[in-house]
């Protein structure tokens, strides 16, 4: 059954629904494809080919600086100090603990610093980063929030799924699961949902449609990002 196109229609049919639930419903199979990509399953069961994971780590590493900028934009646009504090806290984590993970993992996989320190972003990563930067930098707080919510919520979804199983032996896989399934990360994503649920219903119908389109596009690009690493063939979805 097709989800109502407007949040008002969705809320009428689902009285307990949250605005973030509507965003997922609007994304339809794009959400499921992103969260369930075989790449994410291979992280959990240890079947990940090293070449695919190296591709992934290098592309993700080129994206860290952009994600830090996205968080900076949202800190500036956040409506109150409580929201600024949550976003700034995640920015601090990104630039410390997560950055350290990348450096240790790339070293363990035998990747020389020259291969990632100045690597250029592939076409999917460029499209992914551009949508986040445009939404957070040029768009409204709600648009940037929707973009970030999708990016982090997809990771929490597959991370918690894979955390229900024994960890793989490779630390670069096991730690990546733990980084995206622990209470700190789940608490941040939970807050992003709550913030989106607070901001979203007050938007005009046109603004809600814009936020929904951004969320759905992010789902497509998340899938394409995993697919590029998995196959070595980056394709930006139309």
Short mmCIF file of C-alpha atoms in Angstrom, two decimals:
data_model
loop_
_atom_site.label_atom_id
_atom_site.label_comp_id
_atom_site.label_asym_id
_atom_site.label_seq_id
_atom_site.Cartn_x
_atom_site.Cartn_y
_atom_site.Cartn_z
CA UNK A 1 0.00 0.00 0.00
CA UNK A 2 1.40 3.39 -1.01
CA UNK A 3 2.22 5.77 1.83
CA UNK A 4 0.26 9.08 1.86
CA UNK A 5 2.30 11.72 0.05
CA UNK A 6 1.91 14.37 2.75
CA UNK A 7 2.88 14.11 6.38
CA UNK A 8 -0.63 15.24 7.34
CA UNK A 9 -2.09 12.31 5.41
CA UNK A 10 0.44 9.91 6.92
CA UNK A 11 -0.27 11.15 10.44
CA UNK A 12 -4.01 10.79 9.88
CA UNK A 13 -3.54 7.16 8.87
CA UNK A 14 -0.94 6.48 11.58
CA UNK A 15 -1.81 8.56 14.67
CA UNK A 16 1.34 7.53 16.56
CA UNK A 17 3.69 8.09 13.61
CA UNK A 18 6.65 10.40 13.85
CA UNK A 19 7.82 12.78 11.14
CA UNK A 20 10.98 10.68 10.77
CA UNK A 21 8.78 7.60 10.21
CA UNK A 22 7.13 9.44 7.33
CA UNK A 23 10.53 10.21 5.78
CA UNK A 24 11.40 6.50 5.80
CA UNK A 25 7.98 5.58 4.40
CA UNK A 26 8.40 8.11 1.60
CA UNK A 27 11.81 6.70 0.76
CA UNK A 28 10.18 3.27 0.33
CA UNK A 29 12.59 0.58 -0.96
CA UNK A 30 15.41 3.10 -1.26
CA UNK A 31 15.74 2.99 2.53
CA UNK A 32 15.74 -0.80 2.67
CA UNK A 33 18.28 -1.08 -0.15
CA UNK A 34 20.68 1.28 1.63
CA UNK A 35 20.39 -0.41 5.04
CA UNK A 36 20.55 -3.93 3.63
CA UNK A 37 23.28 -3.62 1.02
CA UNK A 38 25.44 -6.79 0.86
CA UNK A 39 28.46 -4.66 1.77
CA UNK A 40 26.97 -3.98 5.21
CA UNK A 41 26.23 -7.68 5.73
CA UNK A 42 29.81 -8.59 4.79
CA UNK A 43 31.10 -6.23 7.48
CA UNK A 44 29.23 -8.25 10.09
CA UNK A 45 29.85 -11.80 8.90
CA UNK A 46 33.54 -11.25 8.14
CA UNK A 47 33.25 -12.12 4.45
CA UNK A 48 34.36 -8.65 3.37
CA UNK A 49 37.02 -8.74 0.61
CA UNK A 50 39.96 -6.62 1.73
CA UNK A 51 40.10 -4.82 -1.62
CA UNK A 52 36.48 -3.71 -1.25
CA UNK A 53 37.04 -2.48 2.28
CA UNK A 54 40.16 -0.58 1.29
CA UNK A 55 38.15 1.17 -1.43
CA UNK A 56 35.49 1.98 1.13
CA UNK A 57 37.91 3.30 3.77
CA UNK A 58 39.73 5.54 1.33
CA UNK A 59 36.50 7.03 -0.04
CA UNK A 60 35.08 7.49 3.45
CA UNK A 61 38.30 9.09 4.63
CA UNK A 62 38.12 11.65 1.82
CA UNK A 63 34.63 12.49 3.07
CA UNK A 64 35.49 13.14 6.76
CA UNK A 65 36.47 16.77 6.21
CA UNK A 66 33.21 17.43 4.37
CA UNK A 67 31.17 15.80 7.13
CA UNK A 68 32.97 17.96 9.70
CA UNK A 69 31.97 21.02 7.66
CA UNK A 70 28.35 19.81 7.50
CA UNK A 71 28.26 19.53 11.27
CA UNK A 72 29.81 22.99 11.56
CA UNK A 73 27.05 24.48 9.38
CA UNK A 74 24.39 22.78 11.48
CA UNK A 75 25.97 23.95 14.73
CA UNK A 76 25.73 27.50 13.38
CA UNK A 77 22.09 27.09 12.28
CA UNK A 78 20.81 25.12 15.27
CA UNK A 79 18.04 27.06 17.04
CA UNK A 80 19.24 26.67 20.63
CA UNK A 81 22.25 25.84 22.75
CA UNK A 82 21.05 22.32 23.52
CA UNK A 83 21.01 21.43 19.81
CA UNK A 84 24.36 23.14 19.23
CA UNK A 85 25.86 21.08 22.06
CA UNK A 86 24.67 17.74 20.64
CA UNK A 87 25.96 18.52 17.16
CA UNK A 88 29.26 19.89 18.44
CA UNK A 89 29.73 16.78 20.57
CA UNK A 90 29.38 14.55 17.52
CA UNK A 91 31.80 16.76 15.61
CA UNK A 92 34.36 16.27 18.39
CA UNK A 93 33.91 12.49 18.18
CA UNK A 94 34.28 12.50 14.40
CA UNK A 95 37.55 14.41 14.49
CA UNK A 96 39.11 12.25 17.21
CA UNK A 97 37.97 8.66 17.80
CA UNK A 98 36.64 8.00 14.30
CA UNK A 99 39.61 9.62 12.58
CA UNK A 100 41.94 7.42 14.65
CA UNK A 101 40.01 4.33 13.52
CA UNK A 102 40.63 5.17 9.87
CA UNK A 103 44.36 5.66 10.35
CA UNK A 104 44.81 2.40 12.27
CA UNK A 105 42.68 0.40 9.85
CA UNK A 106 44.35 1.70 6.71
CA UNK A 107 47.75 0.98 8.23
CA UNK A 108 46.74 -2.57 9.21
CA UNK A 109 45.48 -3.21 5.69
CA UNK A 110 48.82 -2.13 4.27
CA UNK A 111 47.61 1.07 2.63
CA UNK A 112 50.41 3.68 2.40
CA UNK A 113 49.58 7.18 3.60
CA UNK A 114 50.13 8.58 0.13
CA UNK A 115 47.23 6.47 -1.16
CA UNK A 116 44.65 8.12 1.07
CA UNK A 117 46.02 11.39 2.42
CA UNK A 118 45.64 13.18 -0.92
CA UNK A 119 43.14 10.86 -2.62
CA UNK A 120 40.53 12.53 -4.80
CA UNK A 121 36.88 11.72 -4.13
CA UNK A 122 35.21 9.36 -6.57
CA UNK A 123 32.02 10.49 -8.38
CA UNK A 124 29.62 8.89 -5.88
CA UNK A 125 31.44 10.39 -2.92
CA UNK A 126 31.42 13.81 -4.60
CA UNK A 127 27.67 13.58 -5.16
CA UNK A 128 27.12 12.36 -1.59
CA UNK A 129 29.24 15.15 -0.11
CA UNK A 130 27.69 17.79 -2.36
CA UNK A 131 24.16 16.97 -1.23
CA UNK A 132 25.14 17.14 2.43
CA UNK A 133 27.13 20.35 2.02
CA UNK A 134 24.44 22.04 -0.07
CA UNK A 135 21.66 20.99 2.29
CA UNK A 136 23.48 22.04 5.45
CA UNK A 137 25.34 25.05 4.07
CA UNK A 138 22.94 26.62 1.59
CA UNK A 139 19.70 25.03 2.75
CA UNK A 140 17.66 25.39 5.90
CA UNK A 141 18.37 23.78 9.25
CA UNK A 142 15.63 21.25 8.52
CA UNK A 143 17.13 20.31 5.14
CA UNK A 144 20.58 19.81 6.58
CA UNK A 145 19.14 17.88 9.50
CA UNK A 146 17.24 15.52 7.19
CA UNK A 147 20.37 14.84 5.16
CA UNK A 148 22.48 14.10 8.24
CA UNK A 149 19.71 12.02 9.82
CA UNK A 150 19.55 9.73 6.80
CA UNK A 151 23.31 9.30 6.63
CA UNK A 152 23.67 8.40 10.31
CA UNK A 153 20.42 6.45 10.72
CA UNK A 154 21.32 4.09 7.87
CA UNK A 155 24.56 3.30 9.70
CA UNK A 156 22.82 2.77 13.02
CA UNK A 157 20.32 0.42 11.36
CA UNK A 158 22.88 -1.91 9.81
CA UNK A 159 25.24 -1.47 12.77
CA UNK A 160 22.68 -2.67 15.32
CA UNK A 161 21.67 -5.51 13.02
CA UNK A 162 25.23 -6.78 12.69
CA UNK A 163 25.99 -6.17 16.38
CA UNK A 164 23.47 -8.89 17.24
CA UNK A 165 25.97 -11.46 15.90
CA UNK A 166 29.51 -12.41 17.01
CA UNK A 167 32.09 -9.90 15.82
CA UNK A 168 34.40 -10.78 12.93
CA UNK A 169 38.08 -11.33 13.76
CA UNK A 170 39.39 -8.35 11.81
CA UNK A 171 39.45 -5.36 14.16
CA UNK A 172 38.67 -2.94 11.32
CA UNK A 173 35.34 -4.67 10.83
CA UNK A 174 34.55 -5.35 14.51
CA UNK A 175 35.31 -1.78 15.60
CA UNK A 176 33.32 -0.29 12.73
CA UNK A 177 30.29 -2.22 13.95
CA UNK A 178 30.87 -1.11 17.53
CA UNK A 179 31.24 2.53 16.49
CA UNK A 180 27.81 2.37 14.87
CA UNK A 181 25.93 0.27 17.40
CA UNK A 182 27.01 1.59 20.80
CA UNK A 183 24.95 3.75 23.14
CA UNK A 184 26.79 6.94 22.20
CA UNK A 185 26.00 6.67 18.51
CA UNK A 186 22.47 5.34 19.01
CA UNK A 187 21.83 8.20 21.44
CA UNK A 188 22.96 10.76 18.88
CA UNK A 189 20.86 9.27 16.10
CA UNK A 190 17.92 9.09 18.50
CA UNK A 191 18.38 12.79 19.18
CA UNK A 192 18.55 13.54 15.43
CA UNK A 193 15.21 11.77 15.02
CA UNK A 194 13.68 13.70 17.91
CA UNK A 195 14.98 16.98 16.50
CA UNK A 196 13.60 16.13 13.04
CA UNK A 197 10.28 15.14 14.64
CA UNK A 198 10.19 18.51 16.40
CA UNK A 199 11.12 20.63 13.39
CA UNK A 200 9.39 18.74 10.58
CA UNK A 201 5.70 19.06 11.46
CA UNK A 202 5.99 22.86 11.70
CA UNK A 203 7.26 23.17 8.12
CA UNK A 204 4.99 24.12 5.26
CA UNK A 205 3.82 21.28 3.00
CA UNK A 206 6.25 22.44 0.30
CA UNK A 207 9.12 22.48 2.79
CA UNK A 208 8.18 19.02 4.03
CA UNK A 209 8.24 17.74 0.46
CA UNK A 210 11.69 19.23 -0.03
CA UNK A 211 12.99 17.61 3.17
CA UNK A 212 11.49 14.27 2.10
CA UNK A 213 13.13 14.49 -1.33
CA UNK A 214 16.51 15.16 0.28
CA UNK A 215 16.11 12.20 2.64
CA UNK A 216 15.18 9.87 -0.23
CA UNK A 217 18.06 11.09 -2.39
CA UNK A 218 20.44 10.43 0.48
CA UNK A 219 19.16 6.84 0.63
CA UNK A 220 19.98 6.42 -3.07
CA UNK A 221 23.47 7.82 -2.58
CA UNK A 222 24.12 5.69 0.52
CA UNK A 223 23.34 2.61 -1.56
CA UNK A 224 25.54 3.86 -4.40
CA UNK A 225 28.39 4.52 -1.96
CA UNK A 226 28.29 0.93 -0.68
CA UNK A 227 27.87 -0.39 -4.22
CA UNK A 228 30.93 1.51 -5.46
CA UNK A 229 33.08 0.00 -2.73
CA UNK A 230 31.59 -3.46 -3.20
CA UNK A 231 31.98 -3.66 -6.98
CA UNK A 232 34.71 -1.13 -7.70
CA UNK A 233 32.39 0.46 -10.24
CA UNK A 234 31.07 3.84 -9.01
CA UNK A 235 27.76 4.86 -10.57
CA UNK A 236 25.91 8.00 -9.49
CA UNK A 237 22.16 7.27 -9.56
CA UNK A 238 20.15 9.50 -11.90
#
